[in-house]
Amino acid sequence: MPTSHSGRPGFRPANPCFSSGPCAKRPGWSLSGLASAPLGRSHRAKAGKARLEEVIERSRSLLGVPADYRLGIVPGSDTGAVEMALWSLLGARGVDVLAWESFGKGWLKDLREELGIADLRALEADYGALPDLSRVDGSRDLVFTWNGTTSGVCVPDGDWIAPDRGGLTICDATSAAFAMDLPWDRLDVVTWSWQKALGGEAAHGMLLLSPRAVERLEGYRPPWPLPKVFQLTKGGRLIEGIFAGATINTPSLLCVEDALDGLKWAEAVGGHQALTARSRANLAAVEAWVAGSDWVDFLAADAATRSSTSICLKVVDPWFAALGASDQAAVTKAVASLVEAEGAGLDIGAYRDAPPGFRIWGGPTVERSDIEALLPWLDWAYARVRHERAAA
Ligand SMILES: Cc1ncc(COP(=O)(O)O)c(C=O)c1O
């Protein structure tokens, strides 16, 4: 019976937001910080355009993106950016796709059922594991997620990607960018959104292209039609304006202002290294707790693949293991609801397609002290739900 830490905790996190998207606003965030957004103005006027360019420039410099890579703001959040890349670039060669949780499986489904890529190799793994990365063939295009947000499993590095590859690598890095190191020379397309590591407002995507990705765009026309919001070229040439703040369609200048707020905060706390360190400290807090727990463990089977942003946990208590699948889901849901009702942690249930468990966002906008304040509530709530169910 897990009773080790089951007393009612004495205090709550200062900020109980642990959702994996939209994620916690940065410490000290306030709506009044957005007061100088040029609302009601055209995004193509000087003020709006300058802000869009500023988001691009500050993002580039924080991330240390190579000077010859293009970075643009695109519609449809991270999904929009990924789909734009898939639809614009693929079909020229065979494609390898890595799928080990919900988002990667979603890209696989689109490649197979929507684009109908004939020469497609799916390298798959179950929740908690990674596919065999050594099977990736550098002569083929590759689609993968850097951090599997719904299983808390990320690739450990980019060493398995050939530096002299012939194919393009398309990387969905939305829950990794600004929290993990990304090896730019191994990545040809990288995407992310604003609402993850820097806690911005949602709706807009970022699309990063290597010179080789641009070369493909300019030299290849896919056999399927491309909707206007996916079009990156005109007359066979890259639309350079997209990468200088001239967006394809209308962005929200309130969201833009908020993205800038997050980027400036990131610079003020010490840049990319500091952001990564903040996220790793959050993971370390959970690791220390898990090490002393008799009922919970990481979903990630290998510590080297443990995500520091979307920290996913499973229940290993034998009482829980003996329950049927729907009872297990009911227990973890009841625990998450109890923690939420106490105002101690919001949105900590596992993703809807993932095995029953918990997911705690540990990105850089989350304070380690808040994670440390949350964990005793999980102990308390689990012990309480277990006790009530066992007695029923
Ligand atoms: C890995 C991954 N890909 C894609 C998405 C979808 O992102 P968006 O809602 O920004 O389109 C998410 C959202 O959590 C994600 O974690």
mmCIF file of C-alpha atoms and ligand atoms in Angstrom:
data_model
loop_
_atom_site.group_PDB
_atom_site.id
_atom_site.type_symbol
_atom_site.label_atom_id
_atom_site.label_comp_id
_atom_site.label_asym_id
_atom_site.label_seq_id
_atom_site.Cartn_x
_atom_site.Cartn_y
_atom_site.Cartn_z
ATOM 1 C CA MET A 1 0.000 0.000 0.000
ATOM 2 C CA PRO A 2 1.658 3.252 -1.069
ATOM 3 C CA THR A 3 1.442 5.297 2.079
ATOM 4 C CA SER A 4 4.927 6.784 2.148
ATOM 5 C CA HIS A 5 3.892 10.342 1.296
ATOM 6 C CA SER A 6 0.132 10.232 1.663
ATOM 7 C CA GLY A 7 -0.374 13.058 4.191
ATOM 8 C CA ARG A 8 -2.270 16.120 2.968
ATOM 9 C CA PRO A 9 0.320 18.576 1.615
ATOM 10 C CA GLY A 10 0.682 21.893 3.379
ATOM 11 C CA PHE A 11 1.053 24.153 0.342
ATOM 12 C CA ARG A 12 0.206 24.462 -3.330
ATOM 13 C CA PRO A 13 2.193 25.527 -6.401
ATOM 14 C CA ALA A 14 2.184 29.300 -6.900
ATOM 15 C CA ASN A 15 1.234 28.578 -10.521
ATOM 16 C CA PRO A 16 -0.755 25.319 -10.914
ATOM 17 C CA CYS A 17 -0.571 25.329 -14.765
ATOM 18 C CA PHE A 18 1.109 22.131 -16.002
ATOM 19 C CA SER A 19 -0.670 21.669 -19.331
ATOM 20 C CA SER A 20 1.398 20.446 -22.289
ATOM 21 C CA GLY A 21 -0.114 23.072 -24.543
ATOM 22 C CA PRO A 22 -1.068 25.805 -24.230
ATOM 23 C CA CYS A 23 1.663 25.810 -21.584
ATOM 24 C CA ALA A 24 2.205 27.989 -18.516
ATOM 25 C CA LYS A 25 2.827 31.653 -19.174
ATOM 26 C CA ARG A 26 6.295 32.819 -18.208
ATOM 27 C CA PRO A 27 6.876 33.765 -14.557
ATOM 28 C CA GLY A 28 5.647 37.321 -14.008
ATOM 29 C CA TRP A 29 3.509 37.398 -17.163
ATOM 30 C CA SER A 30 0.677 39.917 -17.234
ATOM 31 C CA LEU A 31 -1.861 40.929 -19.871
ATOM 32 C CA SER A 32 -0.737 44.527 -19.364
ATOM 33 C CA GLY A 33 2.610 43.537 -20.892
ATOM 34 C CA LEU A 34 0.822 43.387 -24.261
ATOM 35 C CA ALA A 35 -0.528 46.941 -24.053
ATOM 36 C CA SER A 36 1.605 48.270 -26.898
ATOM 37 C CA ALA A 37 0.393 45.709 -29.477
ATOM 38 C CA PRO A 38 -0.633 47.595 -32.649
ATOM 39 C CA LEU A 39 -4.209 46.295 -32.488
ATOM 40 C CA GLY A 40 -6.647 47.352 -35.180
ATOM 41 C CA ARG A 41 -3.740 48.012 -37.552
ATOM 42 C CA SER A 42 -2.690 46.173 -40.690
ATOM 43 C CA HIS A 43 -0.044 43.515 -40.167
ATOM 44 C CA ARG A 44 1.484 44.789 -43.419
ATOM 45 C CA ALA A 45 1.881 48.333 -42.048
ATOM 46 C CA LYS A 46 5.306 49.291 -40.695
ATOM 47 C CA ALA A 47 4.559 48.591 -37.010
ATOM 48 C CA GLY A 48 3.001 45.155 -37.544
ATOM 49 C CA LYS A 49 5.560 44.014 -40.098
ATOM 50 C CA ALA A 50 8.396 45.136 -37.821
ATOM 51 C CA ARG A 51 7.014 43.037 -34.966
ATOM 52 C CA LEU A 52 6.641 39.970 -37.168
ATOM 53 C CA GLU A 53 10.242 40.398 -38.298
ATOM 54 C CA GLU A 54 11.305 40.845 -34.695
ATOM 55 C CA VAL A 55 9.736 37.499 -33.725
ATOM 56 C CA ILE A 56 11.759 35.861 -36.501
ATOM 57 C CA GLU A 57 15.017 37.603 -35.600
ATOM 58 C CA ARG A 58 14.766 37.057 -31.848
ATOM 59 C CA SER A 59 13.827 33.384 -32.382
ATOM 60 C CA ARG A 60 16.788 32.876 -34.735
ATOM 61 C CA SER A 61 19.233 34.446 -32.374
ATOM 62 C CA LEU A 62 17.954 32.663 -29.228
ATOM 63 C CA LEU A 63 18.085 29.305 -30.984
ATOM 64 C CA GLY A 64 21.397 29.924 -32.756
ATOM 65 C CA VAL A 65 19.927 29.073 -36.157
ATOM 66 C CA PRO A 66 22.509 29.061 -39.018
ATOM 67 C CA ALA A 67 22.517 32.277 -41.057
ATOM 68 C CA ASP A 68 21.621 30.504 -44.297
ATOM 69 C CA TYR A 69 18.439 28.855 -42.892
ATOM 70 C CA ARG A 70 15.094 30.636 -43.557
ATOM 71 C CA LEU A 71 12.623 31.077 -40.700
ATOM 72 C CA GLY A 72 9.025 32.105 -41.297
ATOM 73 C CA ILE A 73 5.716 32.535 -39.473
ATOM 74 C CA VAL A 74 2.973 30.375 -40.988
ATOM 75 C CA PRO A 75 -0.732 29.664 -40.363
ATOM 76 C CA GLY A 76 -2.157 26.718 -38.464
ATOM 77 C CA SER A 77 0.235 26.459 -35.539
ATOM 78 C CA ASP A 78 2.698 23.544 -35.502
ATOM 79 C CA THR A 79 0.290 21.311 -37.430
ATOM 80 C CA GLY A 80 0.108 23.925 -40.175
ATOM 81 C CA ALA A 81 3.893 24.177 -40.384
ATOM 82 C CA VAL A 82 4.393 20.381 -40.495
ATOM 83 C CA GLU A 83 1.657 19.797 -43.071
ATOM 84 C CA MET A 84 3.023 22.609 -45.222
ATOM 85 C CA ALA A 85 6.400 20.886 -45.281
ATOM 86 C CA LEU A 86 4.969 17.418 -45.933
ATOM 87 C CA TRP A 87 2.725 18.572 -48.760
ATOM 88 C CA SER A 88 5.326 20.861 -50.358
ATOM 89 C CA LEU A 89 8.423 18.671 -50.171
ATOM 90 C CA LEU A 90 7.518 14.991 -50.208
ATOM 91 C CA GLY A 91 7.035 12.603 -53.086
ATOM 92 C CA ALA A 92 10.442 13.229 -54.648
ATOM 93 C CA ARG A 93 12.048 10.214 -52.891
ATOM 94 C CA GLY A 94 11.117 7.329 -50.618
ATOM 95 C CA VAL A 95 10.133 8.406 -47.104
ATOM 96 C CA ASP A 96 11.007 6.988 -43.668
ATOM 97 C CA VAL A 97 8.710 8.034 -40.853
ATOM 98 C CA LEU A 98 9.271 7.490 -37.144
ATOM 99 C CA ALA A 99 6.135 7.030 -35.042
ATOM 100 C CA TRP A 100 6.145 6.218 -31.351
ATOM 101 C CA GLU A 101 3.192 8.181 -29.975
ATOM 102 C CA SER A 102 0.107 10.065 -31.069
ATOM 103 C CA PHE A 103 1.667 12.924 -33.069
ATOM 104 C CA GLY A 104 4.158 10.790 -35.008
ATOM 105 C CA LYS A 105 1.374 8.295 -35.680
ATOM 106 C CA GLY A 106 -0.722 11.182 -37.000
ATOM 107 C CA TRP A 107 2.012 12.225 -39.475
ATOM 108 C CA LEU A 108 2.319 8.581 -40.550
ATOM 109 C CA LYS A 109 -1.410 8.394 -41.186
ATOM 110 C CA ASP A 110 -1.328 11.534 -43.318
ATOM 111 C CA LEU A 111 1.637 10.298 -45.364
ATOM 112 C CA ARG A 112 -0.045 6.970 -45.943
ATOM 113 C CA GLU A 113 -3.712 7.891 -46.335
ATOM 114 C CA GLU A 114 -3.778 11.516 -47.477
ATOM 115 C CA LEU A 115 -0.605 11.969 -49.539
ATOM 116 C CA GLY A 116 -0.532 8.294 -50.503
ATOM 117 C CA ILE A 117 3.283 8.113 -50.492
ATOM 118 C CA ALA A 118 3.944 4.806 -52.272
ATOM 119 C CA ASP A 119 7.514 4.219 -51.067
ATOM 120 C CA LEU A 120 6.874 4.685 -47.343
ATOM 121 C CA ARG A 121 8.666 2.896 -44.498
ATOM 122 C CA ALA A 122 7.087 3.240 -41.062
ATOM 123 C CA LEU A 123 9.493 2.678 -38.175
ATOM 124 C CA GLU A 124 7.187 2.358 -35.191
ATOM 125 C CA ALA A 125 7.366 1.751 -31.455
ATOM 126 C CA ASP A 126 4.894 1.616 -28.618
ATOM 127 C CA TYR A 127 4.298 4.269 -25.955
ATOM 128 C CA GLY A 128 7.406 4.457 -23.776
ATOM 129 C CA ALA A 129 9.892 3.303 -26.433
ATOM 130 C CA LEU A 130 11.666 4.711 -29.497
ATOM 131 C CA PRO A 131 11.876 2.959 -32.880
ATOM 132 C CA ASP A 132 15.272 1.558 -33.892
ATOM 133 C CA LEU A 133 16.981 4.757 -35.065
ATOM 134 C CA SER A 134 19.798 2.809 -36.747
ATOM 135 C CA ARG A 135 17.304 1.663 -39.392
ATOM 136 C CA VAL A 136 16.850 5.208 -40.722
ATOM 137 C CA ASP A 137 18.195 5.425 -44.273
ATOM 138 C CA GLY A 138 19.866 8.761 -45.079
ATOM 139 C CA SER A 139 19.169 8.395 -48.786
ATOM 140 C CA ARG A 140 15.429 8.725 -48.065
ATOM 141 C CA ASP A 141 13.431 11.646 -46.712
ATOM 142 C CA LEU A 142 12.673 11.390 -43.018
ATOM 143 C CA VAL A 143 9.695 12.653 -40.993
ATOM 144 C CA PHE A 144 9.887 12.529 -37.202
ATOM 145 C CA THR A 145 8.947 14.217 -33.958
ATOM 146 C CA TRP A 146 11.888 15.344 -31.791
ATOM 147 C CA ASN A 147 9.898 15.037 -28.597
ATOM 148 C CA GLY A 148 6.869 12.765 -28.467
ATOM 149 C CA THR A 149 4.670 14.977 -26.327
ATOM 150 C CA THR A 150 2.151 12.264 -25.501
ATOM 151 C CA SER A 151 4.613 9.585 -24.329
ATOM 152 C CA GLY A 152 7.357 11.767 -22.869
ATOM 153 C CA VAL A 153 9.917 10.034 -25.072
ATOM 154 C CA CYS A 154 12.348 12.111 -27.137
ATOM 155 C CA VAL A 155 15.280 11.254 -29.374
ATOM 156 C CA PRO A 156 18.457 11.532 -27.275
ATOM 157 C CA ASP A 157 20.429 13.499 -29.911
ATOM 158 C CA GLY A 158 20.842 13.771 -33.683
ATOM 159 C CA ASP A 159 23.912 11.542 -34.031
ATOM 160 C CA TRP A 160 21.866 8.893 -35.855
ATOM 161 C CA ILE A 161 21.116 11.325 -38.697
ATOM 162 C CA ALA A 162 23.752 11.229 -41.466
ATOM 163 C CA PRO A 163 25.517 14.580 -41.926
ATOM 164 C CA ASP A 164 25.991 13.764 -45.634
ATOM 165 C CA ARG A 165 22.422 12.477 -46.191
ATOM 166 C CA GLY A 166 20.749 12.660 -49.585
ATOM 167 C CA GLY A 167 17.197 12.906 -48.219
ATOM 168 C CA LEU A 168 15.648 15.746 -46.260
ATOM 169 C CA THR A 169 14.878 15.530 -42.533
ATOM 170 C CA ILE A 170 11.548 17.044 -41.487
ATOM 171 C CA CYS A 171 11.399 17.442 -37.720
ATOM 172 C CA ASP A 172 8.334 18.353 -35.679
ATOM 173 C CA ALA A 173 10.107 20.014 -32.747
ATOM 174 C CA THR A 174 7.180 21.799 -31.180
ATOM 175 C CA SER A 175 7.666 20.507 -27.643
ATOM 176 C CA ALA A 176 11.475 20.585 -27.935
ATOM 177 C CA ALA A 177 12.348 24.018 -29.375
ATOM 178 C CA PHE A 178 13.600 26.429 -26.665
ATOM 179 C CA ALA A 179 13.951 23.542 -24.184
ATOM 180 C CA MET A 180 16.283 21.011 -25.832
ATOM 181 C CA ASP A 181 19.388 21.270 -28.015
ATOM 182 C CA LEU A 182 18.628 20.751 -31.689
ATOM 183 C CA PRO A 183 21.487 19.917 -34.115
ATOM 184 C CA TRP A 184 20.671 22.275 -36.969
ATOM 185 C CA ASP A 185 23.120 20.652 -39.413
ATOM 186 C CA ARG A 186 21.105 17.405 -39.185
ATOM 187 C CA LEU A 187 17.713 19.061 -39.659
ATOM 188 C CA ASP A 188 16.347 20.424 -42.946
ATOM 189 C CA VAL A 189 12.878 21.413 -41.806
ATOM 190 C CA VAL A 190 12.049 22.239 -38.194
ATOM 191 C CA THR A 191 8.645 23.339 -36.929
ATOM 192 C CA TRP A 192 7.238 24.643 -33.678
ATOM 193 C CA SER A 193 4.411 26.768 -32.306
ATOM 194 C CA TRP A 194 4.329 29.688 -29.875
ATOM 195 C CA GLN A 195 2.307 28.102 -27.085
ATOM 196 C CA LYS A 196 4.767 25.474 -25.913
ATOM 197 C CA ALA A 197 8.181 26.194 -24.327
ATOM 198 C CA LEU A 198 7.766 29.977 -24.163
ATOM 199 C CA GLY A 199 4.107 29.899 -23.133
ATOM 200 C CA GLY A 200 2.849 32.134 -25.963
ATOM 201 C CA GLU A 201 -0.643 32.367 -27.393
ATOM 202 C CA ALA A 202 -1.610 29.705 -29.930
ATOM 203 C CA ALA A 203 -2.487 29.748 -33.662
ATOM 204 C CA HIS A 204 0.803 30.510 -35.383
ATOM 205 C CA GLY A 205 3.501 28.129 -36.538
ATOM 206 C CA MET A 206 7.209 28.579 -37.170
ATOM 207 C CA LEU A 207 8.814 26.928 -40.192
ATOM 208 C CA LEU A 208 12.594 26.661 -40.494
ATOM 209 C CA LEU A 209 14.135 25.593 -43.811
ATOM 210 C CA SER A 210 17.720 24.576 -44.577
ATOM 211 C CA PRO A 211 19.269 25.576 -47.930
ATOM 212 C CA ARG A 212 18.702 21.975 -49.106
ATOM 213 C CA ALA A 213 15.010 22.213 -48.258
ATOM 214 C CA VAL A 214 14.777 25.443 -50.258
ATOM 215 C CA GLU A 215 16.577 23.744 -53.146
ATOM 216 C CA ARG A 216 13.939 20.964 -53.107
ATOM 217 C CA LEU A 217 11.108 23.513 -52.988
ATOM 218 C CA GLU A 218 12.471 25.374 -55.988
ATOM 219 C CA GLY A 219 13.311 22.295 -58.020
ATOM 220 C CA TYR A 220 10.360 20.006 -57.349
ATOM 221 C CA ARG A 221 6.630 20.313 -57.800
ATOM 222 C CA PRO A 222 4.523 17.695 -55.971
ATOM 223 C CA PRO A 223 1.909 15.826 -58.002
ATOM 224 C CA TRP A 224 -0.972 16.938 -55.735
ATOM 225 C CA PRO A 225 -2.635 20.364 -55.505
ATOM 226 C CA LEU A 226 -1.458 22.777 -52.792
ATOM 227 C CA PRO A 227 -3.927 25.039 -50.995
ATOM 228 C CA LYS A 228 -2.939 28.691 -50.770
ATOM 229 C CA VAL A 229 -1.947 28.454 -47.089
ATOM 230 C CA PHE A 230 0.649 25.782 -48.008
ATOM 231 C CA GLN A 231 2.222 27.607 -50.952
ATOM 232 C CA LEU A 232 5.842 28.538 -50.283
ATOM 233 C CA THR A 233 6.906 29.198 -53.876
ATOM 234 C CA LYS A 234 5.714 31.306 -56.774
ATOM 235 C CA GLY A 235 6.829 30.603 -60.330
ATOM 236 C CA GLY A 236 9.265 28.005 -58.987
ATOM 237 C CA ARG A 237 11.004 30.492 -56.640
ATOM 238 C CA LEU A 238 10.773 30.658 -52.855
ATOM 239 C CA ILE A 239 8.483 33.453 -51.631
ATOM 240 C CA GLU A 240 11.190 35.205 -49.602
ATOM 241 C CA GLY A 241 8.708 37.603 -48.007
ATOM 242 C CA ILE A 242 7.278 34.796 -45.848
ATOM 243 C CA PHE A 243 10.691 34.597 -44.172
ATOM 244 C CA ALA A 244 10.859 38.329 -43.556
ATOM 245 C CA GLY A 245 7.537 38.855 -41.797
ATOM 246 C CA ALA A 246 5.215 39.112 -44.819
ATOM 247 C CA THR A 247 2.893 36.327 -43.719
ATOM 248 C CA ILE A 248 0.746 34.326 -46.172
ATOM 249 C CA ASN A 249 -2.443 35.433 -44.435
ATOM 250 C CA THR A 250 -3.440 37.585 -41.472
ATOM 251 C CA PRO A 251 -1.790 36.880 -38.106
ATOM 252 C CA SER A 252 -3.025 38.051 -34.705
ATOM 253 C CA LEU A 253 -0.950 41.019 -33.627
ATOM 254 C CA LEU A 254 -1.969 40.315 -30.027
ATOM 255 C CA CYS A 255 -0.412 36.838 -30.317
ATOM 256 C CA VAL A 256 2.636 38.381 -31.992
ATOM 257 C CA GLU A 257 3.064 40.786 -29.075
ATOM 258 C CA ASP A 258 2.798 37.882 -26.657
ATOM 259 C CA ALA A 259 5.358 35.855 -28.613
ATOM 260 C CA LEU A 260 7.734 38.808 -28.314
ATOM 261 C CA ASP A 261 7.051 38.994 -24.580
ATOM 262 C CA GLY A 262 8.094 35.338 -24.248
ATOM 263 C CA LEU A 263 11.203 35.771 -26.392
ATOM 264 C CA LYS A 264 12.340 38.818 -24.398
ATOM 265 C CA TRP A 265 11.815 36.920 -21.149
ATOM 266 C CA ALA A 266 13.863 34.043 -22.557
ATOM 267 C CA GLU A 267 16.706 36.426 -23.365
ATOM 268 C CA ALA A 268 16.494 38.015 -19.918
ATOM 269 C CA VAL A 269 16.793 34.685 -18.078
ATOM 270 C CA GLY A 270 19.966 33.825 -19.984
ATOM 271 C CA GLY A 271 19.012 32.536 -23.425
ATOM 272 C CA HIS A 272 18.791 29.032 -24.760
ATOM 273 C CA GLN A 273 21.190 27.425 -22.312
ATOM 274 C CA ALA A 274 19.269 28.826 -19.366
ATOM 275 C CA LEU A 275 15.943 27.684 -20.849
ATOM 276 C CA THR A 276 17.277 24.159 -21.287
ATOM 277 C CA ALA A 277 18.671 24.189 -17.762
ATOM 278 C CA ARG A 278 15.320 25.303 -16.323
ATOM 279 C CA SER A 279 13.553 22.442 -18.100
ATOM 280 C CA ARG A 280 16.158 19.882 -17.021
ATOM 281 C CA ALA A 281 15.832 21.083 -13.430
ATOM 282 C CA ASN A 282 12.098 20.403 -13.651
ATOM 283 C CA LEU A 283 12.761 16.878 -14.882
ATOM 284 C CA ALA A 284 15.325 16.414 -12.092
ATOM 285 C CA ALA A 285 12.671 17.340 -9.516
ATOM 286 C CA VAL A 286 10.344 14.661 -10.898
ATOM 287 C CA GLU A 287 13.214 12.150 -11.110
ATOM 288 C CA ALA A 288 14.014 12.640 -7.433
ATOM 289 C CA TRP A 289 10.350 12.082 -6.545
ATOM 290 C CA VAL A 290 9.974 9.005 -8.759
ATOM 291 C CA ALA A 291 13.156 7.512 -7.260
ATOM 292 C CA GLY A 292 11.507 7.594 -3.832
ATOM 293 C CA SER A 293 8.073 6.442 -4.971
ATOM 294 C CA ASP A 294 6.585 2.971 -4.753
ATOM 295 C CA TRP A 295 3.661 3.641 -7.088
ATOM 296 C CA VAL A 296 4.795 5.725 -10.035
ATOM 297 C CA ASP A 297 7.475 5.530 -12.754
ATOM 298 C CA PHE A 298 8.358 7.197 -16.054
ATOM 299 C CA LEU A 299 6.563 5.967 -19.170
ATOM 300 C CA ALA A 300 9.895 6.372 -21.029
ATOM 301 C CA ALA A 301 11.665 3.023 -20.676
ATOM 302 C CA ASP A 302 15.166 4.462 -21.198
ATOM 303 C CA ALA A 303 16.339 7.408 -19.066
ATOM 304 C CA ALA A 304 18.314 8.805 -22.059
ATOM 305 C CA THR A 305 15.025 9.310 -23.928
ATOM 306 C CA ARG A 306 13.118 10.940 -21.051
ATOM 307 C CA SER A 307 11.576 14.230 -22.064
ATOM 308 C CA SER A 308 12.256 17.211 -19.820
ATOM 309 C CA THR A 309 9.216 19.050 -21.196
ATOM 310 C CA SER A 310 6.308 16.608 -21.443
ATOM 311 C CA ILE A 311 7.061 14.431 -18.438
ATOM 312 C CA CYS A 312 4.872 11.332 -18.708
ATOM 313 C CA LEU A 313 4.289 8.978 -15.815
ATOM 314 C CA LYS A 314 2.699 5.562 -15.409
ATOM 315 C CA VAL A 315 1.400 3.811 -12.304
ATOM 316 C CA VAL A 316 3.403 0.741 -11.255
ATOM 317 C CA ASP A 317 1.541 -0.151 -8.065
ATOM 318 C CA PRO A 318 0.594 -3.899 -8.275
ATOM 319 C CA TRP A 319 -2.965 -3.076 -7.085
ATOM 320 C CA PHE A 320 -3.360 -0.763 -10.085
ATOM 321 C CA ALA A 321 -1.746 -3.249 -12.501
ATOM 322 C CA ALA A 322 -4.376 -5.835 -11.522
ATOM 323 C CA LEU A 323 -7.240 -3.535 -12.613
ATOM 324 C CA GLY A 324 -8.842 -3.674 -16.062
ATOM 325 C CA ALA A 325 -8.039 -0.966 -18.620
ATOM 326 C CA SER A 326 -11.181 1.104 -18.003
ATOM 327 C CA ASP A 327 -10.729 0.976 -14.210
ATOM 328 C CA GLN A 328 -7.124 2.060 -14.612
ATOM 329 C CA ALA A 329 -8.222 5.018 -16.715
ATOM 330 C CA ALA A 330 -10.909 5.860 -14.146
ATOM 331 C CA VAL A 331 -8.354 5.823 -11.311
ATOM 332 C CA THR A 332 -5.840 8.120 -13.027
ATOM 333 C CA LYS A 333 -8.642 10.449 -14.093
ATOM 334 C CA ALA A 334 -9.971 10.573 -10.535
ATOM 335 C CA VAL A 335 -6.478 11.383 -9.225
ATOM 336 C CA ALA A 336 -5.986 14.176 -11.773
ATOM 337 C CA SER A 337 -9.464 15.567 -10.983
ATOM 338 C CA LEU A 338 -8.771 15.539 -7.258
ATOM 339 C CA VAL A 339 -5.483 17.391 -7.704
ATOM 340 C CA GLU A 340 -7.257 19.855 -9.974
ATOM 341 C CA ALA A 341 -10.146 20.347 -7.529
ATOM 342 C CA GLU A 342 -7.590 21.221 -4.871
ATOM 343 C CA GLY A 343 -6.124 23.866 -7.182
ATOM 344 C CA ALA A 344 -2.778 22.090 -6.905
ATOM 345 C CA GLY A 345 -2.252 21.111 -10.540
ATOM 346 C CA LEU A 346 -4.278 21.682 -13.705
ATOM 347 C CA ASP A 347 -4.359 19.506 -16.842
ATOM 348 C CA ILE A 348 -2.043 16.769 -15.574
ATOM 349 C CA GLY A 349 -3.932 13.785 -17.007
ATOM 350 C CA ALA A 350 -2.253 11.696 -19.722
ATOM 351 C CA TYR A 351 -3.102 12.556 -23.348
ATOM 352 C CA ARG A 352 -6.326 10.949 -24.553
ATOM 353 C CA ASP A 353 -4.578 8.363 -26.805
ATOM 354 C CA ALA A 354 -1.786 7.544 -24.324
ATOM 355 C CA PRO A 355 -1.809 4.799 -21.668
ATOM 356 C CA PRO A 356 -3.484 5.894 -18.395
ATOM 357 C CA GLY A 357 -1.174 8.035 -16.305
ATOM 358 C CA PHE A 358 -0.083 11.621 -15.817
ATOM 359 C CA ARG A 359 1.692 14.246 -17.878
ATOM 360 C CA ILE A 360 3.377 17.211 -16.275
ATOM 361 C CA TRP A 361 4.733 19.996 -18.455
ATOM 362 C CA GLY A 362 8.269 20.790 -17.322
ATOM 363 C CA GLY A 363 9.245 23.366 -19.957
ATOM 364 C CA PRO A 364 11.228 26.481 -19.050
ATOM 365 C CA THR A 365 8.236 28.664 -18.126
ATOM 366 C CA VAL A 366 7.459 26.260 -15.270
ATOM 367 C CA GLU A 367 9.254 26.883 -11.975
ATOM 368 C CA ARG A 368 10.961 23.919 -10.330
ATOM 369 C CA SER A 369 9.456 25.008 -7.013
ATOM 370 C CA ASP A 370 5.970 24.606 -8.522
ATOM 371 C CA ILE A 371 6.730 21.075 -9.719
ATOM 372 C CA GLU A 372 8.072 20.257 -6.256
ATOM 373 C CA ALA A 373 4.900 21.624 -4.699
ATOM 374 C CA LEU A 374 2.695 19.594 -7.080
ATOM 375 C CA LEU A 375 4.227 16.149 -6.498
ATOM 376 C CA PRO A 376 3.103 15.598 -2.875
ATOM 377 C CA TRP A 377 -0.457 16.299 -4.057
ATOM 378 C CA LEU A 378 -0.139 13.429 -6.532
ATOM 379 C CA ASP A 379 0.962 11.120 -3.715
ATOM 380 C CA TRP A 380 -1.909 12.302 -1.574
ATOM 381 C CA ALA A 381 -4.548 12.037 -4.308
ATOM 382 C CA TYR A 382 -3.405 8.605 -5.468
ATOM 383 C CA ALA A 383 -3.422 7.214 -1.941
ATOM 384 C CA ARG A 384 -6.885 8.656 -1.363
ATOM 385 C CA VAL A 385 -8.410 7.365 -4.615
ATOM 386 C CA ARG A 386 -6.817 3.956 -4.076
ATOM 387 C CA HIS A 387 -8.091 3.751 -0.531
ATOM 388 C CA GLU A 388 -11.643 4.703 -1.549
ATOM 389 C CA ARG A 389 -11.700 2.227 -4.457
ATOM 390 C CA ALA A 390 -10.171 -0.614 -2.478
ATOM 391 C CA ALA A 391 -12.758 -0.066 0.297
ATOM 392 C CA ALA A 392 -15.723 0.088 -2.137
HETATM 393 C C1 LIG B 1 4.709 16.849 -31.104
HETATM 394 C C2 LIG B 1 3.501 17.654 -31.440
HETATM 395 N N1 LIG B 1 3.166 17.830 -32.738
HETATM 396 C C3 LIG B 1 2.093 18.566 -33.086
HETATM 397 C C4 LIG B 1 1.295 19.154 -32.137
HETATM 398 C C5 LIG B 1 0.102 19.948 -32.579
HETATM 399 O O1 LIG B 1 0.467 21.268 -32.399
HETATM 400 P P1 LIG B 1 -0.478 22.496 -32.713
HETATM 401 O O2 LIG B 1 -1.677 22.337 -31.858
HETATM 402 O O3 LIG B 1 0.388 23.653 -32.366
HETATM 403 O O4 LIG B 1 -0.804 22.436 -34.167
HETATM 404 C C6 LIG B 1 1.594 19.009 -30.786
HETATM 405 C C7 LIG B 1 0.712 19.594 -29.753
HETATM 406 O O5 LIG B 1 0.815 19.297 -28.579
HETATM 407 C C8 LIG B 1 2.727 18.250 -30.436
HETATM 408 O O6 LIG B 1 3.051 18.092 -29.159
#
